[in-house]
Amino acid sequence: MELIDVSDELTFTLRNAAITYAMRVSTEGLLEQLYFGASINAPSPQPRPLRHCTVMFEDSPTLTLNELPQEYPTQGRGDFGSPAFHAVGADNSVFSFLYKSHRVEDVKPMLDGMPSSRGNGVKTLIVTLVDAVQHVEVDLHYTIWANQAVIARRVEIRNVGSTPISLRHVHSSALDLPPGDYDLQHFHGTWAREFNAERVPLPTGRFIIESARGTSSNAHNPYLAVMESGATETEGDCFGTTLVYSGNFAISAERGEFGRVRLLAGLNPFDFDWTLKPDETFATPEALHAFSRKGLGGLSHVWHDSIRAHILPERFHNAPRPTYLNTWEAAYFDVTEDKVLELADVASGIGVEMLVLDDGWFMGRTDDRRALGDWTADPDRFAMGIPALAEKVRAKGLKFGLWFEPEMVSPDSDLYRAHPDWAMSVPGRTPSLGRHQMTLDLSKPEVVDHIYGQLDAILSSGQIDYVKWDMNRNMTEVGSGAKAHRYMLGLYGLLDRLMTAYPDILFETCASGGNRFDLGMLSYMAQGWVSDMCDPIGRLSIINGASHLFPTDVMASYIGPSPNHQNGRVSSIRARFLAGVVSAARGVSLNGPEIAVHKDALTKYVQFSKVTARDMLGARFDRLRHHGNETIWQQTSRDGSTVYVITFQILNAPNLPLRRVRLRGLDQAARYTLDAGAIYGGDTLMHRGIALTIPTEDFAAELLILKKVS
Ligand code: DGJ
């Protein structure tokens, strides 16, 4: 089967064993969308019923654009839905695209200056449309992989005229689904409460998730799932849409008066105005669409496989992550080189493999009011400097990690005093501070060069194994949406340079936790700090929510203090560990005395994390249950040999009934031992299920381990 078929009549069919995506050039020359969903042979165009009281396209008696699914719809010619593209030309803002040409490539042309998914075993269709009146061409890119239920889309827009045009809506993708009853699922939140799943019926009208905060944001992760309204975790058609982008975005779903459902994904049109001069090209970020017939769980599996294979840095693919001790909740800003060396000993004592020096190590940074931008070690507290300290830590047999927040500047810093114009601000307005800090203007190449130089000075010592890249405020006084996008291009350019120079350093993306947890950042950094919420109950729903899109390969979790510093909850060390147990990167952020109290348990958990490190990469993750009082997950190692079942019962009650849970995706014919004891058939575990212990306390957490024996 060819991945892309182009018929003589110009029907384009992208097809593999799991999905088909099809479009055709209509008799009017429009690029009409035909189908996206389960793999089928020959999708046909939709009927064009006679409509009353609507606008017909040009002189056609039966074609209203308000109903025709199009690949790149515009407004102003009879389609009154939200447009994928909108611009203002020399005379007016009416744009309309017709087919011009197409080509099929055996590769995926990479996106210059922005991250995008990697293509191997792919075909890419590029269809060029033209507006001959406004003199604009668009190249619509579609990539299909041989073995993934995912389509990548992006657009390049060219000004082929002689006057500038002003781009306003430049979505990466428009996707129409057939009329039907759908639900939407999205993930909203805030600091320390990220990734709350909300499922709502798709209304008639428009539902939009977006960010104008300068980051993709924790308010709405850039991910929207649309599913048949009866879909469950295991059954039903589900469509997922996300972007390989980390800044201002918008993803919307709109049901029109004829039931047409249009998904748009791309840069947020709010305040966006990009001047495209003659001969210039504008490239949108990449959008990804995934499909599964096997419910939301099936959709997650599609995403997980695809993100692992095509987004995450290849260097860290299936590379076990070191266990670590992070100084943040152990010491906050009260760090010195002696304390770090002491903590390194404590860390070694429980078997930890890496010491991460978090915030507080640079010029006078004794609280969050100063010094961002001055990335040299504080001479009072780190007299030997970071490379020498790192060397000492490494001499103890540990790796060394370091925290940076490179995109920021404190007003009280040498950098700001020297270059106040490098911070985002607009004339006549007092800059708005967030966490007492300002955002550096990464749209300026000299700012990017300066940041690169500062990081390079430390990283080039060769002593740094890991970097935590933080970003702790939303942007204000940016001035325009176009500038917010230029900022992202500056950031991606900086990350490209750093990753090229330091391919072996493991980077972790963080933005006050999950305020920029997206495929853009994860294209450079193999893992992310999902949330500052380390209380086990708080973290459960965050990991559960994030798992809809993200594989556990990208998650980092540590055992934090109890009572928890964010919500005050007291919890057992066991529950704190198990809430993060499926994460690829597992660690501890406790001080010396706290570690001493739990030394035996921590030693055991660290050892367990080391032994199971490979099983948390490339694994199949199933959300067996997540409601009310109970969360149950299943993590199956990629070779299928080990199955972890993690159960949490939040509040206890007397005389509870027996509980049982059915496992998923096992080998029906195989036998599995439970905790090296009883033997169960795979079919029994999946169809009858496994009995769970009756809890005896609040926040009861249990881990069952099944090993395949034959
Ligand atoms: C916010 C991060 O989410 C925390 O883990 C910690 O690194 C602090 N910033 C440091 O300021």
XYZ file of C-alpha atoms in Angstrom, residues 305-688:
384
model
C 4.365 6.027 20.633
C 4.492 8.907 18.260
C 5.980 11.424 20.726
C 8.653 8.946 21.748
C 9.523 8.118 18.144
C 9.259 11.518 16.473
C 9.462 14.327 19.034
C 11.764 13.544 21.960
C 15.506 14.020 21.455
C 16.841 10.783 20.012
C 19.920 10.873 22.202
C 17.795 10.099 25.293
C 15.482 7.589 23.671
C 15.096 4.731 26.144
C 18.029 6.081 28.165
C 17.401 5.371 31.866
C 17.259 8.605 33.856
C 19.426 9.008 36.951
C 17.736 9.094 40.353
C 18.361 12.489 41.893
C 18.286 14.673 44.947
C 17.089 18.201 44.184
C 17.979 20.966 46.645
C 14.796 23.016 46.154
C 12.470 21.677 48.841
C 15.473 20.535 50.859
C 16.963 24.017 51.271
C 15.214 26.547 48.987
C 17.516 29.601 48.655
C 19.568 28.604 51.672
C 22.237 26.823 49.639
C 26.011 27.016 50.057
C 28.774 24.875 48.669
C 29.196 23.135 52.041
C 25.512 22.334 52.167
C 25.577 21.002 48.624
C 28.520 18.755 49.441
C 26.748 17.573 52.592
C 23.593 16.840 50.631
C 25.690 14.990 48.087
C 26.866 12.689 50.895
C 23.317 12.260 52.128
C 22.226 11.487 48.584
C 24.986 8.896 48.180
C 23.943 7.386 51.478
C 20.566 6.406 50.057
C 21.968 5.406 46.681
C 20.935 8.474 44.668
C 22.850 9.012 41.405
C 22.672 12.775 40.812
C 22.711 15.937 42.891
C 20.735 18.822 41.394
C 21.521 22.313 42.626
C 18.282 24.223 42.102
C 17.670 27.967 42.449
C 19.845 30.162 44.699
C 23.457 29.531 43.563
C 24.232 32.731 41.652
C 25.167 36.340 42.504
C 23.334 37.309 45.717
C 20.324 35.131 44.951
C 19.173 34.636 48.532
C 15.519 35.094 47.655
C 13.420 35.483 44.528
C 13.774 39.267 44.339
C 17.188 39.479 42.703
C 20.011 38.297 40.447
C 18.224 36.552 37.571
C 20.401 37.235 34.567
C 23.677 37.138 36.517
C 24.643 33.542 35.848
C 27.883 33.375 37.789
C 28.276 31.655 41.136
C 27.687 33.786 44.227
C 31.240 34.423 45.547
C 30.011 34.535 49.163
C 28.360 31.140 49.130
C 29.980 29.366 46.192
C 33.537 30.664 46.317
C 34.991 27.739 44.387
C 32.599 28.319 41.496
C 30.183 25.869 39.935
C 32.569 23.779 37.798
C 34.822 23.082 40.784
C 31.855 22.274 43.005
C 30.440 19.997 40.334
C 33.789 18.264 40.084
C 33.763 17.596 43.829
C 30.247 16.236 43.696
C 31.190 14.042 40.766
C 34.252 12.827 42.656
C 31.764 11.354 45.137
C 30.390 9.210 42.340
C 27.358 11.384 41.601
C 26.294 13.276 38.512
C 25.751 17.010 38.857
C 22.742 19.025 37.719
C 22.165 22.769 37.732
C 19.116 25.061 37.618
C 18.857 28.062 35.294
C 16.084 30.447 34.417
C 17.763 31.916 31.325
C 14.842 33.851 29.844
C 14.422 36.116 32.861
C 15.990 39.143 34.476
C 15.531 40.640 37.944
C 15.342 44.437 38.065
C 17.906 44.065 40.852
C 20.644 42.491 38.740
C 23.819 43.584 37.009
C 22.315 42.503 33.707
C 19.302 44.771 34.080
C 21.445 47.675 35.249
C 23.620 47.272 32.167
C 20.822 46.573 29.657
C 17.415 47.753 30.885
C 16.283 47.777 27.245
C 16.747 44.001 27.024
C 13.687 43.366 29.199
C 10.190 43.300 27.702
C 8.569 46.681 28.190
C 6.582 49.291 26.266
C 7.163 53.039 26.359
C 5.273 55.025 28.973
C 4.253 52.041 31.115
C 5.749 50.718 34.306
C 6.670 47.093 33.616
C 4.455 44.542 35.401
C 6.547 42.172 37.483
C 5.792 38.490 38.033
C 7.661 36.801 40.867
C 9.552 40.114 41.017
C 11.075 39.516 37.599
C 10.866 40.565 33.965
C 11.128 38.594 30.746
C 14.138 39.161 28.535
C 13.263 40.063 24.983
C 14.434 37.002 23.084
C 13.257 38.481 19.817
C 16.545 40.462 19.954
C 19.510 38.439 18.640
C 21.953 40.219 20.962
C 19.949 39.032 23.986
C 19.973 35.455 22.723
C 23.735 35.661 22.119
C 24.310 36.983 25.612
C 22.280 34.202 27.249
C 24.073 31.605 25.162
C 27.443 33.002 26.246
C 26.512 32.911 29.937
C 25.313 29.319 29.831
C 28.167 28.225 27.636
C 30.665 29.595 30.160
C 29.410 27.073 32.722
C 28.360 24.165 30.536
C 31.653 24.132 28.653
C 33.390 23.098 31.886
C 32.227 19.595 31.013
C 31.106 19.061 34.606
C 27.361 19.505 34.169
C 25.274 16.411 33.447
C 21.798 17.883 33.657
C 20.131 21.285 33.388
C 16.747 22.232 34.801
C 15.473 25.025 32.524
C 12.919 27.032 34.465
C 10.619 29.891 33.433
C 8.535 31.449 36.163
C 6.218 34.101 34.840
C 3.745 34.820 32.077
C 4.676 37.606 29.694
C 3.295 41.120 29.760
C 4.176 44.329 27.908
C 5.112 42.246 24.899
C 3.493 44.708 22.577
C 2.122 42.417 19.879
C 1.358 38.820 19.032
C 3.936 38.948 16.242
C 6.608 39.860 18.775
C 5.489 37.010 21.047
C 6.096 34.681 18.074
C 9.495 36.263 17.378
C 10.336 35.592 21.019
C 9.593 31.910 20.460
C 11.795 31.867 17.357
C 14.581 33.418 19.442
C 14.090 30.823 22.170
C 14.076 27.919 19.725
C 17.225 29.283 18.070
C 18.919 29.428 21.465
C 17.835 25.886 22.327
C 19.042 24.613 18.967
C 22.476 26.058 19.574
C 22.682 24.653 23.085
C 21.500 21.181 22.105
C 23.974 21.100 19.243
C 26.844 22.155 21.492
C 25.823 19.939 24.443
C 24.042 16.878 23.095
C 24.904 14.760 26.140
C 23.476 17.075 28.775
C 20.026 15.977 29.888
C 17.735 19.021 29.901
C 14.499 19.170 31.860
C 11.888 21.745 30.916
C 10.075 23.497 33.747
C 7.902 26.588 33.942
C 6.788 26.854 37.570
C 5.961 23.202 36.944
C 3.708 22.696 33.925
C 3.247 26.220 32.587
C 5.025 25.316 29.326
C 4.673 21.570 29.063
C 4.334 21.007 25.339
C 5.829 19.239 22.364
C 7.806 22.341 21.376
C 9.922 22.266 24.524
C 10.003 18.467 24.595
C 11.546 18.448 21.119
C 14.704 19.761 22.777
C 14.394 18.453 26.314
C 13.779 14.797 27.028
C 11.835 15.351 30.228
C 9.742 17.911 32.070
C 8.754 18.947 35.575
C 5.002 18.424 35.337
C 4.104 20.368 38.461
C 5.355 21.852 41.720
C 2.635 19.799 43.413
C 4.356 16.861 45.075
C 1.637 15.921 47.509
C 0.638 12.449 46.325
C -3.065 13.146 46.024
C -2.424 16.446 44.267
C 0.051 14.850 41.873
C -2.158 11.887 40.967
C -4.650 13.829 38.926
C -1.858 15.891 37.355
C -0.064 12.789 36.085
C -3.370 11.211 35.145
C -4.335 14.284 33.107
C -0.916 14.736 31.515
C -0.843 11.068 30.520
C -3.614 11.672 27.990
C -1.019 13.214 25.705
C 2.411 12.656 27.235
C 4.198 9.346 27.797
C 5.672 8.711 31.227
C 9.105 8.899 29.498
C 8.939 12.695 29.788
C 7.784 12.921 33.381
C 9.942 13.790 36.350
C 8.666 13.386 39.928
C 10.288 13.575 43.322
C 9.417 12.693 46.882
C 8.843 16.024 48.616
C 8.312 16.961 52.252
C 5.321 16.137 54.439
C 3.361 18.195 55.430
C 3.385 19.210 51.802
C 4.577 22.776 51.206
C 1.823 23.561 48.714
C -1.312 22.142 50.305
C -0.251 21.237 53.847
C -1.270 17.577 53.578
C 0.508 14.957 55.651
C 1.199 11.764 53.741
C 3.274 8.621 54.048
C 6.618 8.346 52.312
C 5.208 5.347 50.450
C 2.273 7.311 48.995
C 4.631 10.130 48.015
C 6.843 7.690 46.166
C 4.074 5.740 44.483
C 2.336 8.862 43.134
C 5.395 9.453 40.957
C 6.489 5.863 40.486
C 5.636 5.673 36.763
C 7.763 8.736 35.938
C 10.948 8.116 33.990
C 12.908 10.484 36.259
C 12.456 9.880 39.964
C 14.060 11.673 42.837
C 13.907 13.159 46.293
C 13.746 16.731 47.540
C 14.125 16.429 51.302
C 16.666 17.852 53.722
C 19.249 15.806 55.656
C 17.146 15.278 58.835
C 14.052 14.320 56.779
C 16.113 11.848 54.808
C 17.568 10.427 58.026
C 14.052 9.738 59.376
C 13.099 7.783 56.255
C 16.523 6.423 55.371
C 15.527 2.762 55.002
C 12.425 3.457 52.954
C 14.226 5.964 50.743
C 17.130 3.593 50.166
C 14.627 0.956 49.104
C 12.728 3.337 46.794
C 15.886 4.678 45.185
C 17.091 1.142 44.563
C 13.696 0.227 43.147
C 13.838 3.293 40.864
C 17.233 2.249 39.554
C 16.220 -1.333 38.940
C 13.003 -0.340 37.190
C 14.412 2.680 35.299
C 14.177 0.986 31.909
C 10.602 -0.135 32.503
C 9.365 3.452 32.764
C 10.602 4.199 29.240
C 8.672 3.068 26.214
C 6.050 1.563 28.489
C 2.360 1.139 27.836
C 0.433 3.262 30.336
C -3.231 2.542 31.062
C -5.572 4.617 33.179
C -7.581 1.775 34.652
C -9.633 3.979 36.947
C -9.620 7.627 37.947
C -12.673 8.924 39.656
C -13.759 10.180 43.025
C -11.884 8.288 45.654
C -9.829 6.003 43.500
C -7.008 6.077 40.947
C -5.550 2.925 39.421
C -2.828 2.848 36.782
C -1.150 0.067 34.897
C 2.344 0.454 33.519
C 3.515 -2.397 31.291
C 7.188 -2.495 30.359
C 7.887 -2.226 26.648
C 8.955 -5.859 26.393
C 5.686 -6.844 28.106
C 7.522 -8.794 30.806
C 6.648 -6.656 33.820
C 3.331 -5.134 34.774
C 3.048 -2.547 37.524
C -0.385 -1.871 38.976
C -0.521 1.201 41.179
C -3.646 1.833 43.213
C -4.628 4.780 45.359
C -7.665 5.013 47.591
C -7.923 8.564 48.835
C -10.196 8.426 51.873
C -10.703 5.311 53.924
C -14.029 4.013 55.251
C -14.975 1.046 57.459
C -16.184 -2.281 56.098
C -15.379 -1.550 52.489
C -16.415 -4.046 49.799
C -13.836 -6.102 47.967
C -12.237 -4.275 45.060
C -11.087 -5.725 41.811
C -9.602 -4.277 38.655
C -9.236 -5.682 35.142
C -5.864 -5.250 33.489
C -5.360 -4.299 29.854
C -3.167 -5.225 26.935
C -1.654 -8.411 28.425
C -0.727 -11.547 26.593
C -3.938 -13.608 26.912
C -2.112 -16.895 26.647
C 0.730 -16.062 29.044
C 0.970 -16.636 32.786
C 2.028 -13.949 35.224
C 3.246 -14.257 38.822
C 2.038 -11.698 41.304
C 4.810 -10.422 43.572
C 6.675 -13.699 42.970
C 3.746 -15.663 44.446
C 0.398 -16.606 42.947
C 0.196 -17.342 39.229
C -2.558 -15.916 37.001
C -3.347 -16.318 33.340
C -3.231 -13.171 31.210
C -6.835 -13.834 30.171
C -7.912 -14.056 33.821
C -6.171 -10.800 34.679
C -7.862 -9.031 31.794
C -11.337 -10.523 31.991
C -11.847 -11.364 35.638
